Coordinates of C-alpha atoms in Angstrom, one line a residue:
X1408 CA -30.2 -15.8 -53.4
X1409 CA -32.1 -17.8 -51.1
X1410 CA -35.7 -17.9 -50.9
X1411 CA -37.3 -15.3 -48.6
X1412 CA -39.6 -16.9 -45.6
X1413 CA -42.5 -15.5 -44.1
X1414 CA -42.3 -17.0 -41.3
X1415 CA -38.7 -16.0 -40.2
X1416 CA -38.9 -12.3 -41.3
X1417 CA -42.1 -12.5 -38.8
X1418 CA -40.5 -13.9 -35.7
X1419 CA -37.3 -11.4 -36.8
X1420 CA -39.7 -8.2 -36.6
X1421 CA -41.4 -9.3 -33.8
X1422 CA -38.1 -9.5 -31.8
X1423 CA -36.9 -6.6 -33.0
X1424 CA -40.2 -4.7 -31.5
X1425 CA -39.6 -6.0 -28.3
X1426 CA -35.7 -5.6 -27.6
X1427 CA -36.3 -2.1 -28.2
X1428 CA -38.9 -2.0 -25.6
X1429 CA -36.2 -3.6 -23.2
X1430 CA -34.9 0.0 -23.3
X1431 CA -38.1 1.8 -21.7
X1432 CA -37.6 -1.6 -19.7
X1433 CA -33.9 -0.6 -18.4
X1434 CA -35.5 2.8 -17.7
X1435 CA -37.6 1.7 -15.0
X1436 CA -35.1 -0.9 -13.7
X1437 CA -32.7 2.1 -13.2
X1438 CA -35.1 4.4 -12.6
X1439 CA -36.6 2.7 -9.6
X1440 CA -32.9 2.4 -8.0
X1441 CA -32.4 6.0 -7.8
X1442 CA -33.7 9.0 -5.7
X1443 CA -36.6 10.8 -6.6
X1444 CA -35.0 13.5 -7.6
X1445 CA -33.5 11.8 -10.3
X1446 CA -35.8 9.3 -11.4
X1447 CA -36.7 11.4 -14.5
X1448 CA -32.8 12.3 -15.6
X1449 CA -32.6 8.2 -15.8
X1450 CA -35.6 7.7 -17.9
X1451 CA -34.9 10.6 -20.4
X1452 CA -30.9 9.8 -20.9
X1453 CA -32.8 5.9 -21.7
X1454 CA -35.2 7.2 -23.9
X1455 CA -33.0 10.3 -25.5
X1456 CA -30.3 6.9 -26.6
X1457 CA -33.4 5.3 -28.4
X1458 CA -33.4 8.5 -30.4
X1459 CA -30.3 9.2 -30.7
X1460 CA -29.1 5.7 -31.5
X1461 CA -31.5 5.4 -34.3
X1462 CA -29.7 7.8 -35.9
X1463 CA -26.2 7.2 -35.7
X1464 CA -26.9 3.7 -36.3
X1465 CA -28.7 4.3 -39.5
X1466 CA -26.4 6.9 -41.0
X1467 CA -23.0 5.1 -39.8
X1468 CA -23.2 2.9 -37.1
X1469 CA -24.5 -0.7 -39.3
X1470 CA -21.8 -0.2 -41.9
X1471 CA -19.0 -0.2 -39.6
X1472 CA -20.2 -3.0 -37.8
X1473 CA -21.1 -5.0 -40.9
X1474 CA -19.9 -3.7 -44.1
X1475 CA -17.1 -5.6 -45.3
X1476 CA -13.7 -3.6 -44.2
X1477 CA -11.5 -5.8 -42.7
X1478 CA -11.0 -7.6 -39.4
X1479 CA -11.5 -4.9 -36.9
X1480 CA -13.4 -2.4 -38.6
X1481 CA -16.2 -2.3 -41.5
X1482 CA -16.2 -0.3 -44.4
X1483 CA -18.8 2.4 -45.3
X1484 CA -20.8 0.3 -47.8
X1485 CA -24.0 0.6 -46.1
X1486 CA -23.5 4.6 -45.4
X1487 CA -26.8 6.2 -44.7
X1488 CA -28.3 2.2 -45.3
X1489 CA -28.0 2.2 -49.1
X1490 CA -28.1 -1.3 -51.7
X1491 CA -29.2 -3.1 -48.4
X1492 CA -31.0 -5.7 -50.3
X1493 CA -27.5 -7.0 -51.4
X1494 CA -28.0 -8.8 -48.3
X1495 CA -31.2 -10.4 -48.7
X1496 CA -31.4 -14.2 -47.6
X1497 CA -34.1 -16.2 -45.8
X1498 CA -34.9 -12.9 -44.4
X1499 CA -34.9 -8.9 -45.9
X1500 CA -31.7 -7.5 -45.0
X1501 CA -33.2 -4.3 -43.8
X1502 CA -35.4 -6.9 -40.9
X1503 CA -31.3 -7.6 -39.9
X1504 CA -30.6 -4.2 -40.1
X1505 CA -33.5 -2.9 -37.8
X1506 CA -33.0 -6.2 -35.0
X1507 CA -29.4 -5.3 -35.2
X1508 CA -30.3 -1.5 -34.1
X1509 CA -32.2 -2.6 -31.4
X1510 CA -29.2 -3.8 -29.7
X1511 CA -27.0 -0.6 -30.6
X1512 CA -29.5 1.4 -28.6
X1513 CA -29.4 -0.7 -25.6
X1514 CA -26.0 -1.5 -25.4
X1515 CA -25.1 2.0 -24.3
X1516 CA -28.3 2.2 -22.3
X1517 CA -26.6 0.2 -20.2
X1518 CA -23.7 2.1 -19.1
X1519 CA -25.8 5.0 -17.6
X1520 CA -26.9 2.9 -14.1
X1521 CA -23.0 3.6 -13.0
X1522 CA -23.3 7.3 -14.0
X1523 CA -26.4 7.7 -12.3
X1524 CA -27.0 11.3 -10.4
X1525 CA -24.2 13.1 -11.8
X1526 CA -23.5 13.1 -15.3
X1527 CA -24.3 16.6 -17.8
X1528 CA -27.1 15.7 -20.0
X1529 CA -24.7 17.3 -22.7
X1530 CA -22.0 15.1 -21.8
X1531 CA -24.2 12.1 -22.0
X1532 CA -25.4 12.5 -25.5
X1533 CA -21.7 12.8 -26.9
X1534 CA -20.5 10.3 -25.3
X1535 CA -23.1 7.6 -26.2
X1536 CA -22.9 9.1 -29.3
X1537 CA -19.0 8.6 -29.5
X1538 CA -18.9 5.7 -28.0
X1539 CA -21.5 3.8 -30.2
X1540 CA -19.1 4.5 -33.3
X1541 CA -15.7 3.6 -31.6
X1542 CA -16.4 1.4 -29.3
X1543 CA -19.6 -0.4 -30.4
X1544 CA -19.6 -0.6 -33.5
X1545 CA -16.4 -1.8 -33.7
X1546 CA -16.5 -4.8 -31.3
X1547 CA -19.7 -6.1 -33.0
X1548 CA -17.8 -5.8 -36.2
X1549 CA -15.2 -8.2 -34.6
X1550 CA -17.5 -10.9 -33.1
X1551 CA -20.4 -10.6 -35.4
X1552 CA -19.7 -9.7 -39.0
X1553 CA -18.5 -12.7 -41.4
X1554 CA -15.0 -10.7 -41.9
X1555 CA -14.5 -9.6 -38.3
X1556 CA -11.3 -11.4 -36.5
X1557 CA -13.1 -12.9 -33.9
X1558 CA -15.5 -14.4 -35.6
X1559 CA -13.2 -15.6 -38.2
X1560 CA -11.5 -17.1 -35.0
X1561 CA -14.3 -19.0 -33.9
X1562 CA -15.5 -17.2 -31.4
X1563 CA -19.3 -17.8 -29.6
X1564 CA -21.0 -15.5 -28.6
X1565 CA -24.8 -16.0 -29.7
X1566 CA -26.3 -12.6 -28.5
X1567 CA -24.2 -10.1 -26.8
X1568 CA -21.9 -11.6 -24.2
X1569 CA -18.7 -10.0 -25.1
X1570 CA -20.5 -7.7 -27.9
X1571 CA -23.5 -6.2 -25.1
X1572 CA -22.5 -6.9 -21.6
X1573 CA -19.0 -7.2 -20.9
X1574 CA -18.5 -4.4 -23.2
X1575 CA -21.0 -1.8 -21.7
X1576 CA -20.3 -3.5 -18.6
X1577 CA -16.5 -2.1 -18.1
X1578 CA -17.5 0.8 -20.4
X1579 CA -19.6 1.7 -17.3
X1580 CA -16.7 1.1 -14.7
X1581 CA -14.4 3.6 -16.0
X1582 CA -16.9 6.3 -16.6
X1583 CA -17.7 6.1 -13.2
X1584 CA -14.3 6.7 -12.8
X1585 CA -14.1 9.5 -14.4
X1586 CA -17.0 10.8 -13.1
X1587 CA -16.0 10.6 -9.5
X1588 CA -18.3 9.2 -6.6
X1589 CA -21.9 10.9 -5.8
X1590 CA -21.8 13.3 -3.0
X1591 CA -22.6 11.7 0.2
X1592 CA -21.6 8.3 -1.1
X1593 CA -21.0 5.9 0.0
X1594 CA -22.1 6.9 3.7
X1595 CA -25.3 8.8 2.4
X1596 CA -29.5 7.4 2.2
X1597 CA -28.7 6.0 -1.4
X1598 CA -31.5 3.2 -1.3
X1599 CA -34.3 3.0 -4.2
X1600 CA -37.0 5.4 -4.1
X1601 CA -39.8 2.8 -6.5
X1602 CA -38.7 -1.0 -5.8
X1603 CA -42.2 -1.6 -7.8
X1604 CA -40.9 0.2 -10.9
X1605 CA -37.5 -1.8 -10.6
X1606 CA -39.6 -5.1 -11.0
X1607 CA -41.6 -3.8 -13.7
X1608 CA -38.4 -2.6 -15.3
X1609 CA -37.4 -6.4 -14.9
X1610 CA -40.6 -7.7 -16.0
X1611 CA -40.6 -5.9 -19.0
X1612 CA -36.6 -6.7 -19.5
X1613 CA -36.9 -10.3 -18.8
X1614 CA -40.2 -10.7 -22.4
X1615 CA -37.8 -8.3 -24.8
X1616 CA -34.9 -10.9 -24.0
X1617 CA -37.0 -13.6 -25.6
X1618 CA -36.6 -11.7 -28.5
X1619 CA -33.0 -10.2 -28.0
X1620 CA -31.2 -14.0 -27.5
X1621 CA -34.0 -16.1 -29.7
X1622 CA -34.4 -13.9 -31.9
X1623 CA -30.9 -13.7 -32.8
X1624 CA -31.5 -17.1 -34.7
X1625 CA -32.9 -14.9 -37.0
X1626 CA -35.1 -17.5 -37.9
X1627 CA -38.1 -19.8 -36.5
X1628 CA -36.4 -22.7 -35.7
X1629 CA -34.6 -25.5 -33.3
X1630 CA -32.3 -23.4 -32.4
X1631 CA -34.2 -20.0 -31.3
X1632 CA -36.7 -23.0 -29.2
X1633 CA -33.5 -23.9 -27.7
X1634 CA -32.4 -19.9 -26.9
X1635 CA -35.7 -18.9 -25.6
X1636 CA -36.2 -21.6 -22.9
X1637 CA -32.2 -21.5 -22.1
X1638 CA -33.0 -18.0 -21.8
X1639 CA -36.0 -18.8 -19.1
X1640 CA -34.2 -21.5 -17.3
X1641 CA -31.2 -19.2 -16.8
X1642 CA -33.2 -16.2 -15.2
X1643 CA -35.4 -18.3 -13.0
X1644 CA -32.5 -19.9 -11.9
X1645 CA -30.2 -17.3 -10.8
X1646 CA -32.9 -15.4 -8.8
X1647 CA -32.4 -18.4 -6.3
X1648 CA -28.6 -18.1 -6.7
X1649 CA -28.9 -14.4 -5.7
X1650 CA -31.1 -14.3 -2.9
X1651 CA -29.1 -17.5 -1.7
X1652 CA -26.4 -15.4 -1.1
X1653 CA -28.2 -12.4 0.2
X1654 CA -29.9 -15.0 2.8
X1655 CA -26.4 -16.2 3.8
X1656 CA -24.8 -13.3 3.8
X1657 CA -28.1 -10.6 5.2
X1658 CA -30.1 -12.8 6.5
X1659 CA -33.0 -11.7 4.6
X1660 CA -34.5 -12.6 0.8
X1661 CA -35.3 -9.2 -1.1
X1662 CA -37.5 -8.1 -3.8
X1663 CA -34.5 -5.8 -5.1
X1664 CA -32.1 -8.7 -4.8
X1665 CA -34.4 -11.2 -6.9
X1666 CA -34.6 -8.5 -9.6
X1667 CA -31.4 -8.5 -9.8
X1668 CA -30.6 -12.3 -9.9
X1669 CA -33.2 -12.2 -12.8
X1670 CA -30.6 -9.6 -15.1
X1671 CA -27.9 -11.6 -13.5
X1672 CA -28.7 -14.9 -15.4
X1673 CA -30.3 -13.2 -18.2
X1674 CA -26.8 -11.5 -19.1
X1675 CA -24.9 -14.5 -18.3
X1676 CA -27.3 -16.9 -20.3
X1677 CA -27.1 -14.6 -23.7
X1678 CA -23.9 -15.3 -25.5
X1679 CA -24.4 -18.9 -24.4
X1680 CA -28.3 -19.0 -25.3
X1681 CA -28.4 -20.8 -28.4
X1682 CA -25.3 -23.2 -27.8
X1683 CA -26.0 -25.1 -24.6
X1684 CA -28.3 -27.2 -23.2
X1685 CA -30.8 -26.9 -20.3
X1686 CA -28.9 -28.7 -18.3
X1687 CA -25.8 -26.6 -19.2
X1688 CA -28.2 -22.9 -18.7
X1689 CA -29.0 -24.2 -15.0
X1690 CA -25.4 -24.6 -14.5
X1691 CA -24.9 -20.8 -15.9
X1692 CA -27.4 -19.4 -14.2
X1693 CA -26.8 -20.7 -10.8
X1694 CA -23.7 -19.7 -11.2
X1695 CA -24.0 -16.1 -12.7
X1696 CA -26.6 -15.5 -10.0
X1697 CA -24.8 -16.4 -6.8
X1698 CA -21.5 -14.4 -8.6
X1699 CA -23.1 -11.4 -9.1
X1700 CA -24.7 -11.0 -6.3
X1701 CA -21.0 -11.5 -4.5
X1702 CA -19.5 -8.9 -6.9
X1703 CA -22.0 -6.2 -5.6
X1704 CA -19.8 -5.7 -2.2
X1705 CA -16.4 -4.9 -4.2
X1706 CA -17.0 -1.8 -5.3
X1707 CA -16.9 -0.3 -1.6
X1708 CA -14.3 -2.0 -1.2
X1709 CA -12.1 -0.2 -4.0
X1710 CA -14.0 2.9 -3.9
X1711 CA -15.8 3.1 -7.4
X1712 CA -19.0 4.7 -7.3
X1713 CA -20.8 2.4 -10.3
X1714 CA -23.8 3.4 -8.8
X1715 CA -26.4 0.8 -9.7
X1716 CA -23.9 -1.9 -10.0
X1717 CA -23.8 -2.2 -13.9
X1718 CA -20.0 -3.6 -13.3
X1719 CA -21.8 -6.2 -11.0
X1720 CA -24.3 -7.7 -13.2
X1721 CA -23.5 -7.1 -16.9
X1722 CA -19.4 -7.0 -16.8
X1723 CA -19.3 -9.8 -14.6
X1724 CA -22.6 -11.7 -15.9
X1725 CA -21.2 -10.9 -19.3
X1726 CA -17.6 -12.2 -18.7
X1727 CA -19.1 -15.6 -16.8
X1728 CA -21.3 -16.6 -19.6
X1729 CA -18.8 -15.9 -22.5
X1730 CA -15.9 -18.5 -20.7
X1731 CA -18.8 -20.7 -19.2
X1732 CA -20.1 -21.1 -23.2
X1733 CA -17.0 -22.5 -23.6
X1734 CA -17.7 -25.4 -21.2
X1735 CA -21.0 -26.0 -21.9
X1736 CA -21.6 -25.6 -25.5
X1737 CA -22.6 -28.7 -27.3
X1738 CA -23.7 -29.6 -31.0
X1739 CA -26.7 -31.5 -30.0
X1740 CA -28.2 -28.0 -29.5
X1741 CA -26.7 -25.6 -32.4
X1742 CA -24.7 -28.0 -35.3
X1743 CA -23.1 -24.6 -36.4
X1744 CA -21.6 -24.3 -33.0
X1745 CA -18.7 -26.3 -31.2
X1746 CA -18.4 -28.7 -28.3
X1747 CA -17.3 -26.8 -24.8
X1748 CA -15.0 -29.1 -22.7
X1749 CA -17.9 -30.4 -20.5
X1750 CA -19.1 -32.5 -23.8
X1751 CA -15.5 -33.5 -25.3
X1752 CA -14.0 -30.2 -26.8
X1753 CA -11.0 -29.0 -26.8
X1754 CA -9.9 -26.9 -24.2
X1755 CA -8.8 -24.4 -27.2
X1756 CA -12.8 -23.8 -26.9
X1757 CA -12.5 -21.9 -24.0
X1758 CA -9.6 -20.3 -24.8
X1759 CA -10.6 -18.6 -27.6
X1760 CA -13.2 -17.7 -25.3
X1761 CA -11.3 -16.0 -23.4
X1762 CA -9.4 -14.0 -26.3
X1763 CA -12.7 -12.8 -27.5
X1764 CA -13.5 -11.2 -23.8
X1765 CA -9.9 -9.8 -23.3
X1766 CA -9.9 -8.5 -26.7
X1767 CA -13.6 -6.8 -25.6
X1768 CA -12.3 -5.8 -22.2
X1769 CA -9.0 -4.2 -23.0
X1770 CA -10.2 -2.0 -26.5
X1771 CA -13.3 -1.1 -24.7
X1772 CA -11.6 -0.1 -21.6
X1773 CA -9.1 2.1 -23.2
X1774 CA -11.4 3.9 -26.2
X1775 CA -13.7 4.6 -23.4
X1776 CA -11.0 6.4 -20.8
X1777 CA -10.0 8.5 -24.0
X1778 CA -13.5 9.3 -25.0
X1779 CA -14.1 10.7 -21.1
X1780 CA -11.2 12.4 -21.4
X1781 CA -11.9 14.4 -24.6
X1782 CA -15.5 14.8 -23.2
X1783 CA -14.0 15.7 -19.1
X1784 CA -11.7 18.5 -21.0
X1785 CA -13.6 20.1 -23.4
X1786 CA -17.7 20.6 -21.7
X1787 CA -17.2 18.7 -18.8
X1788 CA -19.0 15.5 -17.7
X1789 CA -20.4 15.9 -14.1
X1790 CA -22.7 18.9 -12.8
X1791 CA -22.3 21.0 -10.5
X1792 CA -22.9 20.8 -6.5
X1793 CA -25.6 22.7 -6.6
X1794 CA -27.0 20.8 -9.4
X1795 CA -26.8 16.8 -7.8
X1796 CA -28.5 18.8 -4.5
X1797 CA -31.0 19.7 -6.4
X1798 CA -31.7 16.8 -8.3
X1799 CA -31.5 16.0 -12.4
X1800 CA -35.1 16.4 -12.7
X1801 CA -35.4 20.4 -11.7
X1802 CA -32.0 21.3 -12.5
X1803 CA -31.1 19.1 -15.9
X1804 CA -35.0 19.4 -17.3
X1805 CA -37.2 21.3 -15.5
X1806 CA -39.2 18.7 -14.4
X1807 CA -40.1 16.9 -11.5
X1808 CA -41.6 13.2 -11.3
X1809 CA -43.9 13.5 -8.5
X1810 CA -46.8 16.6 -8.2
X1811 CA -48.6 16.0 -5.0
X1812 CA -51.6 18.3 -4.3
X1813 CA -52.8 19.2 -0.7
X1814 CA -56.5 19.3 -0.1
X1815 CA -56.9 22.9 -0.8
X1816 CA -55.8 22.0 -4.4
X1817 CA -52.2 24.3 -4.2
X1818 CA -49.2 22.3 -5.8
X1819 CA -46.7 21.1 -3.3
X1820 CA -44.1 19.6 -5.7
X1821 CA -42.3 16.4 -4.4
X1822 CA -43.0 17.5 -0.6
X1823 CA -45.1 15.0 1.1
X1824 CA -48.7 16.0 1.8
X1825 CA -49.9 18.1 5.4
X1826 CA -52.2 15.6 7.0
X1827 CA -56.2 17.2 6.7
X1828 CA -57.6 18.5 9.5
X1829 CA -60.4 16.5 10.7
X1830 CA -64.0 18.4 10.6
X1831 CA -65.2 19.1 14.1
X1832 CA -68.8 17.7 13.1
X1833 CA -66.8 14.4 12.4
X1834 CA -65.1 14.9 15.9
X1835 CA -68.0 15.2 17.5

């Protein structure tokens, strides 16, 4: 057994802290892109997955993932997180278990910007819940745990390009499927009632990935160095890639857009994080910036209804970086990693690359469609017309975001405010 370091468990808790505040993160990043009316449906399906997540993870989720099994699925040797210190390294193996939760809440966080002002709040909860033991679990097993196939493959992905992104990423495209397009859309006002709270969301998104792709070094070292500021470069970069494109193709730079360019790289840098170079994470996210922002326009044009463009920026960003690691991945950065083509690998780099995404795409894809369909046929997924009039605030919880009060102190809801009446002394 190795000999435990302080320093390493630190960083490893401290990153764990702040990819789970990513979530609260994501819920102001959607929750700014939606109507008013809805604005508290998206925080509370973000913050009911932290729960709810917790639990499935701790009672079943981990040990599937990364109990031992066999290629595609782990056993249950960690049920209910028992004889964890088994595991114990240069870090506690519970410190892995808690990081690793982190990322089983978010990664279904994820999917609900394409279900965005329709979905039951009864529907949601069993299909995260579903999906994060069939679909999640399962995938990280593959890529992550020392028995899964892909990994055994060879495989790179350092922190959730196939495992996070690309997975929730066309997770979210066929639930929006299923659920059918908003009503009104695509012709309706759909713009975002709180661009402020979708840059906070960012803000706060853009610190907890320090954590989410450095920390997953799981240790203080060269390598998490080289993930963190990979991690900056990337995101800083593909804001200019985005609004680049918006400028070419609108004619005008946006606050929205730049927000977006920021997730953009972010996605596209993480599987890639901790194997490339600076050099090669300007390349990614100039790339994954200027992509994405061109993917945003297809889904008028096939009629899906991902509403907050999830398929845009994680399946897309997600699907860039994975092949683009293959390219740009070089030892000088990670020795435990392989050289892409771009610094003398084999082009066998990148295909395995691409086995690891189609693998992602294809089981995620069609575990997904069967889990809506259970879910579409038994309580239903979408509420009623009534109930996406209304709003998911009023209707799903009772609730509304915004209480304005009128000068004579009576509630007025989320109406907007009677002007005062000015005094005639004033007038005068």
């Amino acid at each position: 057994m190795d000999e435990l370091s302080s320093g390493d468990t630190a960083w490893v808790l401290i990153s764990a802290a702040i990819v789970l505040f990513m979530t609260p993160g994501l819920a102001f990043f959607y929750g700014g892109m939606v109507r008013a009316k809805n604005v508290l449906g998206m925080l509370m399906q973000n913050f009911f997955t932290i729960g709810l997540i917790s639990l499935v993870w701790s009672v079943i989720g981990f040990s599937l993932a990364f109990g031992e099994g066999n290629g595609f699925w782990g056993g249950f040797d960690f049920f209910a997180l028992q004889d964890l210190s088994a595991g114990d390294g240069a870090i506690p193996y519970v410190a892995f278990v808690a990081f690793q939760m982190m990322f089983a809440i978010i990664t279904p966080a994820l999917i609900t910007g394409s279900s965005a002002d329709r979905m039951k709040f009864s529907a949601f909860a069993a299909f995260v819940t579903l999906w994060s033991i069939f679909v999640y679990s399962p995938i990280a097993h593959w890529v992550w745990a020392g028995s899964g196939w892909l990994f055994e493959r060879g495989a790179l992905d350092f922190a959730g390009g196939t495992v996070v992104h690309a997975n929730a990423g066309i997770a979210a495209i066929v639930l929006a499927v299923f659920l059918g397009r908003r009503r009104g859309w695509p012709g309706g006002d759909f713009r975002p009632h709180n661009v402020p709270f979708v840059l906070l969301g960012t803000a706060i998104l853009w610190v907890g990935w320090f954590g989410f792709n450095a920390g997953s070094a799981l240790g203080a070292n060269k390598v998490a160095a080289y993930a963190l500021i990979n991690t900056q470069i990337a995101a800083g970069v593909a804001i200019l890639g985005w609004i680049a494109i918006e400028v070419l193709r609108d004619g005008k730079a946006t606050t929205l857009g730049a927000a977006s360019g920021a997730v953009a790289g972010l996605v596209a840098i993480t599987p890639a994080c901790g194997f490339v170079s600076p050099m090669g994470s300007i390349a990614i996210g100039l790339i994954a910036g200027a992509v994405c922002a061109l993917a945003t326009s297809i889904k008028g044009k096939v009629g899906i209804d991902d509403s907050l463009d999830v398929g845009a920026v994680h399946l897309v960003g997600g699907v860039l970086g994975a092949l683009l690691t293959g390219f740009f991945a070089t030892l000088d950065t990670n020795e435990a990693g392989k050289d892409g083509v771009f610094y003398g690998g084999p082009w066998s780099v990148v295909g395995e690359q691409a086995l690891a995404i189609g693998a992602t795409l294809g089981y995620s894809a069609v575990v997904t469609a069967l889990i809506a369909l259970a879910i579409k046929y038994t309580i239903g997924l979408r509420i009623s017309e009534e109930e996406e009039e209304q709003g998911l605030d009023e209707a799903l919880h009772g609730e509304t975001a915004y209480r304005l009060t009128s000068i004579g102190g009576s509630s007025s809801g989320h109406k907007t405010v009677a002007a005062a009446r000015v005094p005639e002394e004033v007038q005068a």
